[in-house]
CSV table of C-alpha atoms in Angstrom, one decimal:
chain,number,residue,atom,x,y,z
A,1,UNK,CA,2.4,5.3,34.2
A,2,UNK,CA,5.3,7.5,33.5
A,3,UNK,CA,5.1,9.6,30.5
A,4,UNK,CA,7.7,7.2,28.6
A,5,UNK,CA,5.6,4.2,28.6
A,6,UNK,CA,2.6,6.6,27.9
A,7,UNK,CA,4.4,7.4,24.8
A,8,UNK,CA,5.2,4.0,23.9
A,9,UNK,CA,1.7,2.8,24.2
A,10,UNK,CA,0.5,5.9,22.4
A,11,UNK,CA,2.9,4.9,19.7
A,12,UNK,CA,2.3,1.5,19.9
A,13,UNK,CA,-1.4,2.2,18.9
A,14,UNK,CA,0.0,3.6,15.8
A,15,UNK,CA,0.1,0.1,14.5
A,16,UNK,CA,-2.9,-1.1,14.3
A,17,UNK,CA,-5.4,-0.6,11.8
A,18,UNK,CA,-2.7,-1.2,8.9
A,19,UNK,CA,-5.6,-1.6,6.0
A,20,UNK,CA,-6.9,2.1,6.7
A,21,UNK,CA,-3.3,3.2,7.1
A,22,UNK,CA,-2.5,1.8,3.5
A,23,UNK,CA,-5.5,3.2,2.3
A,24,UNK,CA,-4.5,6.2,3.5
A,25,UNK,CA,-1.2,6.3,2.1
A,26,UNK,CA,-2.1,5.9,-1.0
A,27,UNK,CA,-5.3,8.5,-0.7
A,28,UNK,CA,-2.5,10.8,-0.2
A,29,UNK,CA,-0.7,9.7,-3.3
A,30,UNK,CA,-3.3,9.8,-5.4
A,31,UNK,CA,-3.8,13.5,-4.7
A,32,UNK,CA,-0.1,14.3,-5.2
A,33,UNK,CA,-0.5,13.1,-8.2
A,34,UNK,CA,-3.0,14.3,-8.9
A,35,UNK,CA,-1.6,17.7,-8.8
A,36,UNK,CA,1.7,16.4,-10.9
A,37,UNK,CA,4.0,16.7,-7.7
A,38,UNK,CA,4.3,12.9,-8.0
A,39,UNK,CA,3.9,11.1,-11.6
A,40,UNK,CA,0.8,10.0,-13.2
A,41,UNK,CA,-1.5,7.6,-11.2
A,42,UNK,CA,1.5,7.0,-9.1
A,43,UNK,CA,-1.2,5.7,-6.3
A,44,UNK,CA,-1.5,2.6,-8.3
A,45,UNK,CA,2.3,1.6,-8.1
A,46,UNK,CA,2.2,1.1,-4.4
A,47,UNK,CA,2.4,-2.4,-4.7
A,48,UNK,CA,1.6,-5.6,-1.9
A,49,UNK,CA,3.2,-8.9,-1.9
A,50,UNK,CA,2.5,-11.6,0.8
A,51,UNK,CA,4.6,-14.2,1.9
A,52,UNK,CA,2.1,-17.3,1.8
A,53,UNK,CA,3.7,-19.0,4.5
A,54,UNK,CA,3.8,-16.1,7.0
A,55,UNK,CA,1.6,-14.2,6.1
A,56,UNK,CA,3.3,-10.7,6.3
A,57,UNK,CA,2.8,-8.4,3.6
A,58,UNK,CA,5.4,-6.1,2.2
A,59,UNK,CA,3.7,-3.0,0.6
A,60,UNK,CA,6.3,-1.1,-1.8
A,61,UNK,CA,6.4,2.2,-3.5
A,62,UNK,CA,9.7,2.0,-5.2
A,63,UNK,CA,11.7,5.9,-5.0
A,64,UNK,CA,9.5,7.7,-7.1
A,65,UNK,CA,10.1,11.2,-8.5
A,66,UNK,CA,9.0,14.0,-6.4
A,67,UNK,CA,8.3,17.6,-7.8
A,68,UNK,CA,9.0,19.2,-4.2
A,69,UNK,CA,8.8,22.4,-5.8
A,70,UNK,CA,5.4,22.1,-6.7
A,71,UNK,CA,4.2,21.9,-3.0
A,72,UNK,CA,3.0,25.3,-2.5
A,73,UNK,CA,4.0,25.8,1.0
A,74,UNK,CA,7.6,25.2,0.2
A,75,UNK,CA,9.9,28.2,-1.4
A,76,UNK,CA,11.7,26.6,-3.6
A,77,UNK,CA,14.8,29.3,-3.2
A,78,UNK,CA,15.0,28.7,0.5
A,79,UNK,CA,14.8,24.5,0.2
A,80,UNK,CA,17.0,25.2,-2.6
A,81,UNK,CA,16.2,21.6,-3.7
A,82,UNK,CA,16.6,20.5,-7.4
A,83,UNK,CA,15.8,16.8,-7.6
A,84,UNK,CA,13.7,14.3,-4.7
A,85,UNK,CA,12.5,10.9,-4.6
A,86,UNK,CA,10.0,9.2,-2.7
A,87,UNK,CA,10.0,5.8,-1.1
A,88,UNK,CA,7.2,4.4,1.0
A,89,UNK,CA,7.7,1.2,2.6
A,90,UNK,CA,5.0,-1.0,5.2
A,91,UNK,CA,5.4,-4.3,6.7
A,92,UNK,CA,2.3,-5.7,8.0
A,93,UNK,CA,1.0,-9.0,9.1
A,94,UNK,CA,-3.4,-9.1,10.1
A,95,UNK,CA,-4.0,-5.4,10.7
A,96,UNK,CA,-1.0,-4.9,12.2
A,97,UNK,CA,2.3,-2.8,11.1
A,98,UNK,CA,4.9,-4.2,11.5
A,99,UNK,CA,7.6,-1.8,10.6
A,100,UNK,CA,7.5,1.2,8.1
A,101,UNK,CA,9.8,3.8,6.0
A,102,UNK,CA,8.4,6.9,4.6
A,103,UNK,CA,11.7,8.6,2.9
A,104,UNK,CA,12.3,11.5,0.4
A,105,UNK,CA,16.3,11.8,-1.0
A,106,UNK,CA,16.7,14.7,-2.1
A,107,UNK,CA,20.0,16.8,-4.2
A,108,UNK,CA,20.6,20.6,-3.0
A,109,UNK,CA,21.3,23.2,-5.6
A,110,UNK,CA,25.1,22.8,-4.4
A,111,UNK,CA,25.0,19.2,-5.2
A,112,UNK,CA,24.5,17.8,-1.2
A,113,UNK,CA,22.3,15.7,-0.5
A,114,UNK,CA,18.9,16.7,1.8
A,115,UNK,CA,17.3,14.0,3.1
A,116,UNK,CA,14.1,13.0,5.6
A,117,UNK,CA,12.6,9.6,7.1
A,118,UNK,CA,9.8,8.6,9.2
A,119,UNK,CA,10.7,5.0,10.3
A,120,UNK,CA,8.4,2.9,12.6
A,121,UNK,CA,10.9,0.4,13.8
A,122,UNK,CA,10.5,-3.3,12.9
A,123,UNK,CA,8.6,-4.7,16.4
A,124,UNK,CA,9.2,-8.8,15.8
A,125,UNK,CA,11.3,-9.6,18.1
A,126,UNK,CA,13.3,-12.9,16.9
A,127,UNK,CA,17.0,-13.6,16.8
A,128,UNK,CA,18.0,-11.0,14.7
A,129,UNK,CA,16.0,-8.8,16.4
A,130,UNK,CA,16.0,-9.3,20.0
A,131,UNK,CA,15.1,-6.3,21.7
A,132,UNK,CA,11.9,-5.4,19.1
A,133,UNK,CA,11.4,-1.7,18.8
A,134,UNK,CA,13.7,-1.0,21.5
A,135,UNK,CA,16.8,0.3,20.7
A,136,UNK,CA,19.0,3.2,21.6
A,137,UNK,CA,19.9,4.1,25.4
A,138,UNK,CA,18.7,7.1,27.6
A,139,UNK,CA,14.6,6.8,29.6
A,140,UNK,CA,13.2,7.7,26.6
A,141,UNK,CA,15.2,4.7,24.0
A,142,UNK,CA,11.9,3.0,23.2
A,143,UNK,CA,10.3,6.2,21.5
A,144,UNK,CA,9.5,4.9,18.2
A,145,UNK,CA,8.6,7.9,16.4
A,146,UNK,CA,12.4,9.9,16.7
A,147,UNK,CA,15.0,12.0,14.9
A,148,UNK,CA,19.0,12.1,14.2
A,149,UNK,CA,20.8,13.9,12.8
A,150,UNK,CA,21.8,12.2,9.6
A,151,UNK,CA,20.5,8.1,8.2
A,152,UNK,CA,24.3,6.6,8.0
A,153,UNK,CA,24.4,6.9,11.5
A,154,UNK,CA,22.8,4.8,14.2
A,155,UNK,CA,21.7,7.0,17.2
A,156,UNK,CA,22.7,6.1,20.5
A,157,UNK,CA,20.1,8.7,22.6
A,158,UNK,CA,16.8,8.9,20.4
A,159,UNK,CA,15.3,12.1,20.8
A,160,UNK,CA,11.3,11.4,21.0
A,161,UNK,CA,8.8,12.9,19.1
A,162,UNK,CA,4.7,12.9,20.2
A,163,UNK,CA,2.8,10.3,18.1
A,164,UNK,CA,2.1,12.1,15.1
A,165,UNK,CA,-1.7,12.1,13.4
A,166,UNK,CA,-1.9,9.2,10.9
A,167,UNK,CA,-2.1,10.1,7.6
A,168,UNK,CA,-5.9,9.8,7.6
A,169,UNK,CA,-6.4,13.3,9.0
A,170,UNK,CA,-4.7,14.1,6.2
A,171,UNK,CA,-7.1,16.4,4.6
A,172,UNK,CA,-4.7,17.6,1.1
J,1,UNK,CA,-3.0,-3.2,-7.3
J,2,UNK,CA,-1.6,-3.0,-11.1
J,3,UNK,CA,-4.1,-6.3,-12.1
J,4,UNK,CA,-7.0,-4.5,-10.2
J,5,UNK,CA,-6.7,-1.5,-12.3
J,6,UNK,CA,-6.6,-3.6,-15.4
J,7,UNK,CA,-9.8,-5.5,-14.4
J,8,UNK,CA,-11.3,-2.3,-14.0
J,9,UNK,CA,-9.9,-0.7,-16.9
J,10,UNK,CA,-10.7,-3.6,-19.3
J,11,UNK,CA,-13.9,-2.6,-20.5
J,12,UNK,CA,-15.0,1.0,-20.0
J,13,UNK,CA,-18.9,0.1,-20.4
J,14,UNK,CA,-18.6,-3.4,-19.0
J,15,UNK,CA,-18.7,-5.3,-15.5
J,16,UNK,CA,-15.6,-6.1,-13.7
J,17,UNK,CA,-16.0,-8.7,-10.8
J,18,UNK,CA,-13.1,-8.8,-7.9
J,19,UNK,CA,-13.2,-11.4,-5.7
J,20,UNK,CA,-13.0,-10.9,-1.7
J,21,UNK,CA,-11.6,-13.3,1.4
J,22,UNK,CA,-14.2,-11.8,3.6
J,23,UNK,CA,-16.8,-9.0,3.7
J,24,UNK,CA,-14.1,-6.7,6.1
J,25,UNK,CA,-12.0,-6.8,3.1
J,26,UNK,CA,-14.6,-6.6,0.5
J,27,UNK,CA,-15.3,-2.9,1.6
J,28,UNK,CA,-11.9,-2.4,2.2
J,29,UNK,CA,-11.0,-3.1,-1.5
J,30,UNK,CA,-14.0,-1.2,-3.0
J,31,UNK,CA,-12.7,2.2,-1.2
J,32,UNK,CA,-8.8,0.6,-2.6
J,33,UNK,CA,-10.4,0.8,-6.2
J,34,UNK,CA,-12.0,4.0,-5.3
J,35,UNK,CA,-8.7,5.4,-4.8
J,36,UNK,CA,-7.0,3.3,-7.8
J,37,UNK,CA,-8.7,5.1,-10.6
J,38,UNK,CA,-8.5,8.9,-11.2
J,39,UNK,CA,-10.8,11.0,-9.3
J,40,UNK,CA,-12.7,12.3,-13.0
J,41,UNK,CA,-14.2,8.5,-12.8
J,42,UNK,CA,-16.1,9.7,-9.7
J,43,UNK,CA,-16.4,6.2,-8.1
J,44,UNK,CA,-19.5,5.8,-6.2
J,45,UNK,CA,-21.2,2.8,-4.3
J,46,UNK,CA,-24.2,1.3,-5.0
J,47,UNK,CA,-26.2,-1.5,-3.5
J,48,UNK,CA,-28.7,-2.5,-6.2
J,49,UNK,CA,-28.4,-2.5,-10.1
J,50,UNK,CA,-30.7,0.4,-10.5
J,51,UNK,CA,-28.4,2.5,-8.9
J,52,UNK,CA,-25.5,1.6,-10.9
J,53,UNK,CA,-27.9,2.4,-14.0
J,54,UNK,CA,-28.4,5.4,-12.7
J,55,UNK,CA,-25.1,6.5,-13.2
J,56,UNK,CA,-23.6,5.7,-16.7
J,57,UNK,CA,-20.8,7.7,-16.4
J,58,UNK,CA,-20.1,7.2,-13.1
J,59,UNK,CA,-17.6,3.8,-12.0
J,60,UNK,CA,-20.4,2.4,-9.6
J,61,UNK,CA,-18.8,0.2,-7.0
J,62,UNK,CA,-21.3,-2.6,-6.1
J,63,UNK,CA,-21.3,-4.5,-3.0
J,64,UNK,CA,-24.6,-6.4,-3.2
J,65,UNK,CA,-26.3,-7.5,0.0
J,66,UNK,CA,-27.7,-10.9,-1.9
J,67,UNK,CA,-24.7,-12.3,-4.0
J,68,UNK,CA,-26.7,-14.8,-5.9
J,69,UNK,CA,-30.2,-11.9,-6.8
J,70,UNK,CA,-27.0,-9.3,-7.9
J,71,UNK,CA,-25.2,-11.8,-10.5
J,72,UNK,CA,-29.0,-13.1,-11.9
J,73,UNK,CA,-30.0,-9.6,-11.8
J,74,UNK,CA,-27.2,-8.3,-14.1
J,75,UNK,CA,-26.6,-11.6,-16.2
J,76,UNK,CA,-30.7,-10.8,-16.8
J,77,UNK,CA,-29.5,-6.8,-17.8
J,78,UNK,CA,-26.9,-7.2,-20.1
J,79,UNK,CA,-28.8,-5.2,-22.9
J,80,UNK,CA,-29.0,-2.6,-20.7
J,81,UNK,CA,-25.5,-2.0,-20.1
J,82,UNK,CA,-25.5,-1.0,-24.3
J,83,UNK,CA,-28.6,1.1,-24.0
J,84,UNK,CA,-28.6,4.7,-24.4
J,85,UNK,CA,-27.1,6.6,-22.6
J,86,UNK,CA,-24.3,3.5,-22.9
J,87,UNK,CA,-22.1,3.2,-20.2
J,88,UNK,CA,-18.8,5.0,-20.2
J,89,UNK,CA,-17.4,3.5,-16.8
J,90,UNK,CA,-17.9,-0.5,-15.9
J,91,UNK,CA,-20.1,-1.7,-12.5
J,92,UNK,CA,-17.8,-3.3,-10.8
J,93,UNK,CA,-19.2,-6.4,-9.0
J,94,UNK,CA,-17.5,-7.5,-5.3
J,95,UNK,CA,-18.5,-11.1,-4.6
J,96,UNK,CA,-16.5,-13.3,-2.0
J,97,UNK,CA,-14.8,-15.7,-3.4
J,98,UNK,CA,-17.1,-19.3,-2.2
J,99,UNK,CA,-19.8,-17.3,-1.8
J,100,UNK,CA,-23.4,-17.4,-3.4
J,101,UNK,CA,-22.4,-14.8,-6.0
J,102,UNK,CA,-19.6,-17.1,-7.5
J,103,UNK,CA,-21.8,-20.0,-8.0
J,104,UNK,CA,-24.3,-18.5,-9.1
J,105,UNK,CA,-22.0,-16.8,-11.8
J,106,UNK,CA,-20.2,-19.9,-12.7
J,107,UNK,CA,-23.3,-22.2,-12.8
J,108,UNK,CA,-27.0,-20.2,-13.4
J,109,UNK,CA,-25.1,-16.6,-15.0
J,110,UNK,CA,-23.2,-18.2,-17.8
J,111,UNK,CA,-23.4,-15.4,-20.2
J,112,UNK,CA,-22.0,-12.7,-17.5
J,113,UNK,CA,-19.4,-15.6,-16.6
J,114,UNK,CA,-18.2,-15.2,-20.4
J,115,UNK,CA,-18.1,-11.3,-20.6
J,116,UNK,CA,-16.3,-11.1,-17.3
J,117,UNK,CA,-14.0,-13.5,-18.1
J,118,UNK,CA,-11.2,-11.3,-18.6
J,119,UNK,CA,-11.8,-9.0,-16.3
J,120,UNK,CA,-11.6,-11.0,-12.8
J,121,UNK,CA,-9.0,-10.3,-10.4
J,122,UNK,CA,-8.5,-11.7,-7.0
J,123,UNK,CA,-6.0,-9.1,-6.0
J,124,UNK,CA,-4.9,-11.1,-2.1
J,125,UNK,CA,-4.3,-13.9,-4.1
J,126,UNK,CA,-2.3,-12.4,-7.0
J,127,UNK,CA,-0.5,-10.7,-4.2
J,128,UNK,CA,0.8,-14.0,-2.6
J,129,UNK,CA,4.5,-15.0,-3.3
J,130,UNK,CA,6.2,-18.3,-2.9
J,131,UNK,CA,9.1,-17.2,-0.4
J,132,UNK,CA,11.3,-19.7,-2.1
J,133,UNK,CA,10.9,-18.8,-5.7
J,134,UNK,CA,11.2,-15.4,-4.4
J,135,UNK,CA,14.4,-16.0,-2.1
J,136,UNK,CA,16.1,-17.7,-5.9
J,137,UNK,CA,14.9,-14.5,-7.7
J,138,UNK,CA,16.8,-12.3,-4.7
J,139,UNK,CA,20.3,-14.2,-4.9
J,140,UNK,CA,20.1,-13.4,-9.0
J,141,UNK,CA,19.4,-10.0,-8.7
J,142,UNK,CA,21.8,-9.4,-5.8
J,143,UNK,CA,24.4,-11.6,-6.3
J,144,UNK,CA,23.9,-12.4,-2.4
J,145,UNK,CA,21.4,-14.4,-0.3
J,146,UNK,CA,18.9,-12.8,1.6
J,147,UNK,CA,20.8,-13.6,5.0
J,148,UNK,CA,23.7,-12.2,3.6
J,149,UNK,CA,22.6,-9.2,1.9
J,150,UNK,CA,20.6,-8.8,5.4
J,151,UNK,CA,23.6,-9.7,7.7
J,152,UNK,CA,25.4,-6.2,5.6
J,153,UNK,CA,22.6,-4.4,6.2
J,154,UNK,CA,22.2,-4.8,9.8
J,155,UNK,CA,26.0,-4.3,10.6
J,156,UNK,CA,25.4,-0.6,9.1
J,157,UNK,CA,27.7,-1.5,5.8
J,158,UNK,CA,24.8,0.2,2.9
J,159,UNK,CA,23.5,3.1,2.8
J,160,UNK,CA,20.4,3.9,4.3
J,161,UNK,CA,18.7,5.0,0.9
J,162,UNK,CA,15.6,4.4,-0.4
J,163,UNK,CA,16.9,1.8,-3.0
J,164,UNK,CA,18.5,0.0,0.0
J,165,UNK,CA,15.7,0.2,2.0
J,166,UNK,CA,13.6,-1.2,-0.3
J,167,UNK,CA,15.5,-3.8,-1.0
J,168,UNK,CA,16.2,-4.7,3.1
J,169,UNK,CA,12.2,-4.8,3.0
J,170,UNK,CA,12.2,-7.6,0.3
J,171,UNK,CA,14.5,-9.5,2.2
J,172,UNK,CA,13.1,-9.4,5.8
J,173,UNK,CA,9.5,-10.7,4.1
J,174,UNK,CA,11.9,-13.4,2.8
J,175,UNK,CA,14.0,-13.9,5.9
J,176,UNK,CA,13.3,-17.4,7.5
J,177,UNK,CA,12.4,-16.4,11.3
C-alpha cells in the first residue's frame, strides 16, 4: 500500500467512534471551563439535533468566547492576541463522522485577524458532493487532515498532516 | 443537552429518570451527564440503591441491571431520600425507554412516577427535528433557502467564519440528498 492510501485509511479510522469523540469534545470543554478559559458550563451548550428522516446529527457549539490568554503555555505578548472565539462543529450519522470543524477566530493586538481550523472534510458523496473527501490535486489530495495558508482560499495542493491523536488522549 | 441538565438540576435531593434507546447509549449518556454537571458534584456510578445511599452528596448515576427490582426498590425508599444525612445531589435513574423499568414505573411505582414527573428527559428524542419545520425556520432567519444559501457557500462567496460555518452545518443536515 503506498504511504498515501496508508494515510487515508489511517485517517479514515478517525471517523468512527463518533459518540466517544463527542464525549470527548466536550470532556475537554468542560475543563476549559472549568478553568474560566471558556465561559461557565460552556460543555453543556454543545448542542445535537437530528434530522428524523436521515438520521444525521448536527452537534453545534455556537463561536464561544475564548480567554486564549489564560492557556498557560501561550505568552500572551508573543500571540499578541486580544479577543478569540470558539466554534466546534460534527456531523455524524450511527457512529460515524461525517464531517467536522474545530475553529478559533481570533483579533491581533494590531487589529488582524489570527485564525486556525481543523476540518475533517464532509465524506457523503452525493451530487453536490461528488468526489467525497477528495479534493485538491497532487499524490497526496485525499489527506484529510491538511493546512493552507489562509480559510477564504480553497487550496489546490493540500499539504498532509499525520492523523493526529483524537481528543481522548487528551489528558488537560 | 440543555433539558438533560435541567432533569438533573430539578431537584437537588430528588431522582431524575432519563430514558435510553438501547443499553450502548444508556452508558454512553450516564458518562454525557457525568461530564454535563460541574466536576464539585463528583458524579459516580452505582449499580444498586445502597450505593447511591451511600453517597448523599454525591450525583450517583444509576444504571440498574434489573429495571423493574430498581424502580420498586426506590418507589419502596422514598423516605429515605429525606433522611438524614438528606440528599444534596439527585440519583439519577437510566431506564430504556420500553423496557421493564418504565412499566413498572408507570404501572406498579406510581408514587415515584409522580415525583419524577418533571424531571424526565429523553434527550435522542428531544434532539430530533422535523427537516421541514426546520428548513421554514432557515429561509426566515436567512432570508434564503437552504439550497441557496448552500449553492453561495459552496461557490466560495461567504466567509469561512465560524458564524458561517455554523450556519452551512444547519443547512447540509437540512439539505435534501
Amino acid at each position: 500500500m503506498s504511504p498515501w492510501l496508508d494515510l487515508y485509511d489511517q485517517h479514515q479510522k478517525v471517523r468512527e467512534g463518533a459518540r466517544d469523540k463527542v464525549h470527548a469534545l466536550r470532556v475537554v470543554l468542560k475543563d476549559l471551563a472549568e478553568k474560566s478559559i471558556l465561559t461557565r458550563e460552556c460543555q453543556s451548550r454543545l448542542t445535537s439535533a437530528t434530522n428524523k428522516n436521515t438520521r444525521r446529527t448536527d452537534w453545534i457549539l455556537k463561536p464561544e468566547p475564548l480567554r486564549i490568554h489564560r492557556l498557560g503555555e501561550i505568552d500572551r505578548k508573543e500571540l499578541m492576541v486580544e479577543e478569540a472565539k470558539l466554534t466546534v462543529l460534527l456531523e455524524t450519522q450511527e457512529d460515524h463522522i461525517i464531517q467536522m470543524t474545530l475553529m478559533v477566530e481570533a483579533v491581533r493586538r494590531d487589529g488582524k485577524p489570527w485564525n486556525i481550523a481543523v476540518h475533517i472534510s464532509e465524506d457523503r458523496i452525493h451530487e453536490k458532493n461528488p468526489n467525497g473527501d477528495q479534493d485538491g490535486l497532487g499524490s497526496c489530495s485525499h489527506a484529510l487532515l491538511h493546512c493552507h495558508p489562509d480559510l477564504d482560499h480553497p487550496v489546490e495542493i493540500r499539504v498532509p498532516l499525520p492523523p493526529s491523536r483524537p481528543p481522548c488522549s487528551y489528558n488537560g | 443537552m440543555q433539558a438533560l441538565l435541567n432533569a438533573v438540576e430539578r431537584d437537588r435531593g430528588g431522582v431524575a429518570v432519563v430514558w435510553c434507546p438501547d443499553l450502548g447509549l444508556r452508558s454512553w449518556l450516564a458518562d454525557e451527564v457525568a461530564v454535563l454537571v460541574p466536576s464539585a458534584r463528583r458524579p459516580q456510578r452505582v449499580s444498586s440503591l445502597e450505593e447511591a445511599l451511600a453517597i448523599p452528596d454525591q450525583l450517583a448515576l444509576w444504571l440498574p441491571n434489573n429495571e423493574r427490582e430498581a424502580v420498586l426498590d426506590l418507589d419502596g425508599s422514598r423516605d429515605l431520600l429525606r433522611a438524614n444525612p438528606p440528599r444534596t445531589q439527585p440519583i439519577v435513574l437510566f431506564l430504556l425507554r420500553n423496557g421493564d423499568g418504565a412499566e413498572a414505573l408507570s404501572l406498579e411505582a406510581t408514587s415515584l412516577w409522580s415525583i419524577t414527573a418533571g424531571s424526565t428527559v429523553d434527550p435522542e428524542e428531544l434532539s430530533e427535528i422535523d427537516p421541514e419545520v426546520e428548513r421554514g425556520h432557515f429561509r426566515a432567519e436567512q432570508g434564503q433557502t437552504v439550497e441557496e444559501w448552500l449553492q453561495r457557500w459552496r461557490k466560495g462567496e461567504l466567509a469561512q467564519t465560524g458564524q458561517n460555518c455554523m450556519v452551512a452545518y444547519k443547512a447540509m443536515l437540512l439539505e435534501a440528498t
